[in-house]
């Protein structure tokens, strides 16, 4: 069993009959931010084939509240869809982060927005599109966020910071005005499971 298999959910005793055997793997393409990996696999029925997927580092997504209860948002150009995207700050872990995701969340919040969190709590973890990529997103709740620094953006980031009342943001998510998957997931999960605790 591969390391990737060991980290997966446990669907019960019948998992083995669904498992693919990986007989080889290599990177077909690499660029800043992600790689495209090709696995040679044997399917449960014995068919030998290959499977490509996007491989990228773990990421954090932050739901940051100011002391006044507003949410700190980013507006960012997204080339893949050809428009400005409004949503939650997010970013990827670096190789030297040593799995300190709290530190990654604090860093990415400050780099993208210039705000610093007074407190931070991890909410949940998802695999947003595990049929296409191996991404793992860790969602955080940040409270008492204050502007303390200038943005420190990557060379290929075009980001503007804005504030929104939480209820307005929730309405924009529910009305479909906000289409960013991480933001929709974070806000709806927070609303359903965490806001009223």
mmCIF file with all atom_site columns, N, CA, C and O in Angstrom, residues 112-142:
data_model
loop_
_atom_site.group_PDB
_atom_site.id
_atom_site.type_symbol
_atom_site.label_atom_id
_atom_site.label_alt_id
_atom_site.label_comp_id
_atom_site.label_asym_id
_atom_site.label_entity_id
_atom_site.label_seq_id
_atom_site.pdbx_PDB_ins_code
_atom_site.Cartn_x
_atom_site.Cartn_y
_atom_site.Cartn_z
_atom_site.occupancy
_atom_site.B_iso_or_equiv
_atom_site.pdbx_formal_charge
_atom_site.auth_seq_id
_atom_site.auth_comp_id
_atom_site.auth_asym_id
_atom_site.auth_atom_id
_atom_site.pdbx_PDB_model_num
ATOM 1   N N  . UNK A 1 112 ? -0.945  38.290 1.901   1.00 0.00 ? 112 UNK A N  1
ATOM 2   C CA . UNK A 1 112 ? -1.967  38.650 0.918   1.00 0.00 ? 112 UNK A CA 1
ATOM 3   C C  . UNK A 1 112 ? -2.767  39.887 1.301   1.00 0.00 ? 112 UNK A C  1
ATOM 4   O O  . UNK A 1 112 ? -3.240  40.597 0.422   1.00 0.00 ? 112 UNK A O  1
ATOM 5   N N  . UNK A 1 113 ? -2.921  40.143 2.601   1.00 0.00 ? 113 UNK A N  1
ATOM 6   C CA . UNK A 1 113 ? -3.814  41.229 3.017   1.00 0.00 ? 113 UNK A CA 1
ATOM 7   C C  . UNK A 1 113 ? -3.142  42.333 3.826   1.00 0.00 ? 113 UNK A C  1
ATOM 8   O O  . UNK A 1 113 ? -3.699  43.419 3.949   1.00 0.00 ? 113 UNK A O  1
ATOM 9   N N  . UNK A 1 114 ? -2.000  42.041 4.442   1.00 0.00 ? 114 UNK A N  1
ATOM 10  C CA . UNK A 1 114 ? -1.397  42.990 5.374   1.00 0.00 ? 114 UNK A CA 1
ATOM 11  C C  . UNK A 1 114 ? -2.001  42.924 6.761   1.00 0.00 ? 114 UNK A C  1
ATOM 12  O O  . UNK A 1 114 ? -1.591  43.660 7.660   1.00 0.00 ? 114 UNK A O  1
ATOM 13  N N  . UNK A 1 115 ? -2.972  42.017 6.978   1.00 0.00 ? 115 UNK A N  1
ATOM 14  C CA . UNK A 1 115 ? -3.607  41.850 8.287   1.00 0.00 ? 115 UNK A CA 1
ATOM 15  C C  . UNK A 1 115 ? -2.927  40.740 9.072   1.00 0.00 ? 115 UNK A C  1
ATOM 16  O O  . UNK A 1 115 ? -2.437  39.767 8.491   1.00 0.00 ? 115 UNK A O  1
ATOM 17  N N  . UNK A 1 116 ? -2.921  40.910 10.389  1.00 0.00 ? 116 UNK A N  1
ATOM 18  C CA . UNK A 1 116 ? -2.369  39.892 11.293  1.00 0.00 ? 116 UNK A CA 1
ATOM 19  C C  . UNK A 1 116 ? -3.481  39.406 12.215  1.00 0.00 ? 116 UNK A C  1
ATOM 20  O O  . UNK A 1 116 ? -4.279  40.203 12.725  1.00 0.00 ? 116 UNK A O  1
ATOM 21  N N  . UNK A 1 117 ? -3.528  38.092 12.420  1.00 0.00 ? 117 UNK A N  1
ATOM 22  C CA . UNK A 1 117 ? -4.585  37.484 13.238  1.00 0.00 ? 117 UNK A CA 1
ATOM 23  C C  . UNK A 1 117 ? -4.245  37.588 14.723  1.00 0.00 ? 117 UNK A C  1
ATOM 24  O O  . UNK A 1 117 ? -3.128  37.296 15.130  1.00 0.00 ? 117 UNK A O  1
ATOM 25  N N  . UNK A 1 118 ? -5.257  37.990 15.536  1.00 0.00 ? 118 UNK A N  1
ATOM 26  C CA . UNK A 1 118 ? -5.094  37.953 16.983  1.00 0.00 ? 118 UNK A CA 1
ATOM 27  C C  . UNK A 1 118 ? -5.167  36.525 17.502  1.00 0.00 ? 118 UNK A C  1
ATOM 28  O O  . UNK A 1 118 ? -4.436  36.141 18.406  1.00 0.00 ? 118 UNK A O  1
ATOM 29  N N  . UNK A 1 119 ? -6.062  35.724 16.925  1.00 0.00 ? 119 UNK A N  1
ATOM 30  C CA . UNK A 1 119 ? -6.168  34.309 17.275  1.00 0.00 ? 119 UNK A CA 1
ATOM 31  C C  . UNK A 1 119 ? -6.477  33.518 16.016  1.00 0.00 ? 119 UNK A C  1
ATOM 32  O O  . UNK A 1 119 ? -6.997  34.056 15.042  1.00 0.00 ? 119 UNK A O  1
ATOM 33  N N  . UNK A 1 120 ? -6.161  32.245 16.075  1.00 0.00 ? 120 UNK A N  1
ATOM 34  C CA . UNK A 1 120 ? -6.292  31.380 14.907  1.00 0.00 ? 120 UNK A CA 1
ATOM 35  C C  . UNK A 1 120 ? -6.725  29.999 15.361  1.00 0.00 ? 120 UNK A C  1
ATOM 36  O O  . UNK A 1 120 ? -6.217  29.482 16.359  1.00 0.00 ? 120 UNK A O  1
ATOM 37  N N  . UNK A 1 121 ? -7.677  29.410 14.633  1.00 0.00 ? 121 UNK A N  1
ATOM 38  C CA . UNK A 1 121 ? -8.138  28.058 14.969  1.00 0.00 ? 121 UNK A CA 1
ATOM 39  C C  . UNK A 1 121 ? -8.443  27.307 13.686  1.00 0.00 ? 121 UNK A C  1
ATOM 40  O O  . UNK A 1 121 ? -9.134  27.820 12.803  1.00 0.00 ? 121 UNK A O  1
ATOM 41  N N  . UNK A 1 122 ? -7.923  26.070 13.578  1.00 0.00 ? 122 UNK A N  1
ATOM 42  C CA . UNK A 1 122 ? -8.227  25.267 12.399  1.00 0.00 ? 122 UNK A CA 1
ATOM 43  C C  . UNK A 1 122 ? -9.661  24.766 12.494  1.00 0.00 ? 122 UNK A C  1
ATOM 44  O O  . UNK A 1 122 ? -10.111 24.300 13.544  1.00 0.00 ? 122 UNK A O  1
ATOM 45  N N  . UNK A 1 123 ? -10.398 24.874 11.372  1.00 0.00 ? 123 UNK A N  1
ATOM 46  C CA . UNK A 1 123 ? -11.796 24.469 11.326  1.00 0.00 ? 123 UNK A CA 1
ATOM 47  C C  . UNK A 1 123 ? -11.984 23.074 10.756  1.00 0.00 ? 123 UNK A C  1
ATOM 48  O O  . UNK A 1 123 ? -12.653 22.236 11.350  1.00 0.00 ? 123 UNK A O  1
ATOM 49  N N  . UNK A 1 124 ? -11.422 22.812 9.582   1.00 0.00 ? 124 UNK A N  1
ATOM 50  C CA . UNK A 1 124 ? -11.613 21.516 8.935   1.00 0.00 ? 124 UNK A CA 1
ATOM 51  C C  . UNK A 1 124 ? -10.639 21.386 7.776   1.00 0.00 ? 124 UNK A C  1
ATOM 52  O O  . UNK A 1 124 ? -9.954  22.342 7.414   1.00 0.00 ? 124 UNK A O  1
ATOM 53  N N  . UNK A 1 125 ? -10.575 20.192 7.201   1.00 0.00 ? 125 UNK A N  1
ATOM 54  C CA . UNK A 1 125 ? -9.687  19.894 6.085   1.00 0.00 ? 125 UNK A CA 1
ATOM 55  C C  . UNK A 1 125 ? -10.480 19.171 5.007   1.00 0.00 ? 125 UNK A C  1
ATOM 56  O O  . UNK A 1 125 ? -11.306 18.309 5.305   1.00 0.00 ? 125 UNK A O  1
ATOM 57  N N  . UNK A 1 126 ? -10.248 19.540 3.735   1.00 0.00 ? 126 UNK A N  1
ATOM 58  C CA . UNK A 1 126 ? -10.926 18.881 2.621   1.00 0.00 ? 126 UNK A CA 1
ATOM 59  C C  . UNK A 1 126 ? -9.936  18.542 1.510   1.00 0.00 ? 126 UNK A C  1
ATOM 60  O O  . UNK A 1 126 ? -8.837  19.101 1.441   1.00 0.00 ? 126 UNK A O  1
ATOM 61  N N  . UNK A 1 127 ? -10.352 17.639 0.649   1.00 0.00 ? 127 UNK A N  1
ATOM 62  C CA . UNK A 1 127 ? -9.696  17.367 -0.625  1.00 0.00 ? 127 UNK A CA 1
ATOM 63  C C  . UNK A 1 127 ? -10.653 17.902 -1.695  1.00 0.00 ? 127 UNK A C  1
ATOM 64  O O  . UNK A 1 127 ? -11.658 17.263 -2.004  1.00 0.00 ? 127 UNK A O  1
ATOM 65  N N  . UNK A 1 128 ? -10.398 19.091 -2.248  1.00 0.00 ? 128 UNK A N  1
ATOM 66  C CA . UNK A 1 128 ? -11.415 19.780 -3.043  1.00 0.00 ? 128 UNK A CA 1
ATOM 67  C C  . UNK A 1 128 ? -11.767 19.135 -4.374  1.00 0.00 ? 128 UNK A C  1
ATOM 68  O O  . UNK A 1 128 ? -12.873 19.327 -4.868  1.00 0.00 ? 128 UNK A O  1
ATOM 69  N N  . UNK A 1 129 ? -10.859 18.405 -4.966  1.00 0.00 ? 129 UNK A N  1
ATOM 70  C CA . UNK A 1 129 ? -11.150 17.802 -6.277  1.00 0.00 ? 129 UNK A CA 1
ATOM 71  C C  . UNK A 1 129 ? -10.264 16.575 -6.458  1.00 0.00 ? 129 UNK A C  1
ATOM 72  O O  . UNK A 1 129 ? -9.430  16.508 -7.360  1.00 0.00 ? 129 UNK A O  1
ATOM 73  N N  . UNK A 1 130 ? -10.445 15.559 -5.592  1.00 0.00 ? 130 UNK A N  1
ATOM 74  C CA . UNK A 1 130 ? -9.494  14.451 -5.543  1.00 0.00 ? 130 UNK A CA 1
ATOM 75  C C  . UNK A 1 130 ? -9.590  13.486 -6.718  1.00 0.00 ? 130 UNK A C  1
ATOM 76  O O  . UNK A 1 130 ? -8.850  12.504 -6.766  1.00 0.00 ? 130 UNK A O  1
ATOM 77  N N  . UNK A 1 131 ? -10.442 13.760 -7.685  1.00 0.00 ? 131 UNK A N  1
ATOM 78  C CA . UNK A 1 131 ? -10.414 13.010 -8.929  1.00 0.00 ? 131 UNK A CA 1
ATOM 79  C C  . UNK A 1 131 ? -9.437  13.593 -9.937  1.00 0.00 ? 131 UNK A C  1
ATOM 80  O O  . UNK A 1 131 ? -9.092  12.951 -10.921 1.00 0.00 ? 131 UNK A O  1
ATOM 81  N N  . UNK A 1 132 ? -8.986  14.831 -9.677  1.00 0.00 ? 132 UNK A N  1
ATOM 82  C CA . UNK A 1 132 ? -8.104  15.529 -10.613 1.00 0.00 ? 132 UNK A CA 1
ATOM 83  C C  . UNK A 1 132 ? -6.782  15.958 -10.009 1.00 0.00 ? 132 UNK A C  1
ATOM 84  O O  . UNK A 1 132 ? -5.809  16.159 -10.728 1.00 0.00 ? 132 UNK A O  1
ATOM 85  N N  . UNK A 1 133 ? -6.746  16.159 -8.695  1.00 0.00 ? 133 UNK A N  1
ATOM 86  C CA . UNK A 1 133 ? -5.538  16.657 -8.053  1.00 0.00 ? 133 UNK A CA 1
ATOM 87  C C  . UNK A 1 133 ? -5.435  16.143 -6.625  1.00 0.00 ? 133 UNK A C  1
ATOM 88  O O  . UNK A 1 133 ? -6.420  15.713 -6.039  1.00 0.00 ? 133 UNK A O  1
ATOM 89  N N  . UNK A 1 134 ? -4.217  16.169 -6.107  1.00 0.00 ? 134 UNK A N  1
ATOM 90  C CA . UNK A 1 134 ? -3.990  15.638 -4.759  1.00 0.00 ? 134 UNK A CA 1
ATOM 91  C C  . UNK A 1 134 ? -4.023  16.733 -3.691  1.00 0.00 ? 134 UNK A C  1
ATOM 92  O O  . UNK A 1 134 ? -3.564  16.530 -2.575  1.00 0.00 ? 134 UNK A O  1
ATOM 93  N N  . UNK A 1 135 ? -4.590  17.863 -4.014  1.00 0.00 ? 135 UNK A N  1
ATOM 94  C CA . UNK A 1 135 ? -4.667  19.020 -3.112  1.00 0.00 ? 135 UNK A CA 1
ATOM 95  C C  . UNK A 1 135 ? -5.352  18.679 -1.802  1.00 0.00 ? 135 UNK A C  1
ATOM 96  O O  . UNK A 1 135 ? -6.361  17.976 -1.795  1.00 0.00 ? 135 UNK A O  1
ATOM 97  N N  . UNK A 1 136 ? -4.816  19.240 -0.725  1.00 0.00 ? 136 UNK A N  1
ATOM 98  C CA . UNK A 1 136 ? -5.460  19.191 0.589   1.00 0.00 ? 136 UNK A CA 1
ATOM 99  C C  . UNK A 1 136 ? -5.534  20.625 1.079   1.00 0.00 ? 136 UNK A C  1
ATOM 100 O O  . UNK A 1 136 ? -4.521  21.329 1.129   1.00 0.00 ? 136 UNK A O  1
ATOM 101 N N  . UNK A 1 137 ? -6.748  21.086 1.410   1.00 0.00 ? 137 UNK A N  1
ATOM 102 C CA . UNK A 1 137 ? -6.950  22.455 1.883   1.00 0.00 ? 137 UNK A CA 1
ATOM 103 C C  . UNK A 1 137 ? -7.361  22.431 3.347   1.00 0.00 ? 137 UNK A C  1
ATOM 104 O O  . UNK A 1 137 ? -8.313  21.747 3.719   1.00 0.00 ? 137 UNK A O  1
ATOM 105 N N  . UNK A 1 138 ? -6.640  23.198 4.153   1.00 0.00 ? 138 UNK A N  1
ATOM 106 C CA . UNK A 1 138 ? -6.892  23.310 5.589   1.00 0.00 ? 138 UNK A CA 1
ATOM 107 C C  . UNK A 1 138 ? -7.516  24.684 5.842   1.00 0.00 ? 138 UNK A C  1
ATOM 108 O O  . UNK A 1 138 ? -6.905  25.706 5.545   1.00 0.00 ? 138 UNK A O  1
ATOM 109 N N  . UNK A 1 139 ? -8.726  24.688 6.376   1.00 0.00 ? 139 UNK A N  1
ATOM 110 C CA . UNK A 1 139 ? -9.459  25.932 6.601   1.00 0.00 ? 139 UNK A CA 1
ATOM 111 C C  . UNK A 1 139 ? -9.259  26.413 8.032   1.00 0.00 ? 139 UNK A C  1
ATOM 112 O O  . UNK A 1 139 ? -9.329  25.613 8.979   1.00 0.00 ? 139 UNK A O  1
ATOM 113 N N  . UNK A 1 140 ? -9.044  27.734 8.165   1.00 0.00 ? 140 UNK A N  1
ATOM 114 C CA . UNK A 1 140 ? -8.782  28.349 9.459   1.00 0.00 ? 140 UNK A CA 1
ATOM 115 C C  . UNK A 1 140 ? -9.752  29.494 9.713   1.00 0.00 ? 140 UNK A C  1
ATOM 116 O O  . UNK A 1 140 ? -10.151 30.204 8.782   1.00 0.00 ? 140 UNK A O  1
ATOM 117 N N  . UNK A 1 141 ? -10.082 29.674 10.976  1.00 0.00 ? 141 UNK A N  1
ATOM 118 C CA . UNK A 1 141 ? -10.832 30.834 11.443  1.00 0.00 ? 141 UNK A CA 1
ATOM 119 C C  . UNK A 1 141 ? -9.853  31.753 12.153  1.00 0.00 ? 141 UNK A C  1
ATOM 120 O O  . UNK A 1 141 ? -9.153  31.324 13.077  1.00 0.00 ? 141 UNK A O  1
ATOM 121 N N  . UNK A 1 142 ? -9.781  33.003 11.710  1.00 0.00 ? 142 UNK A N  1
ATOM 122 C CA . UNK A 1 142 ? -8.900  33.994 12.332  1.00 0.00 ? 142 UNK A CA 1
ATOM 123 C C  . UNK A 1 142 ? -9.759  35.103 12.924  1.00 0.00 ? 142 UNK A C  1
ATOM 124 O O  . UNK A 1 142 ? -10.665 35.613 12.260  1.00 0.00 ? 142 UNK A O  1
#
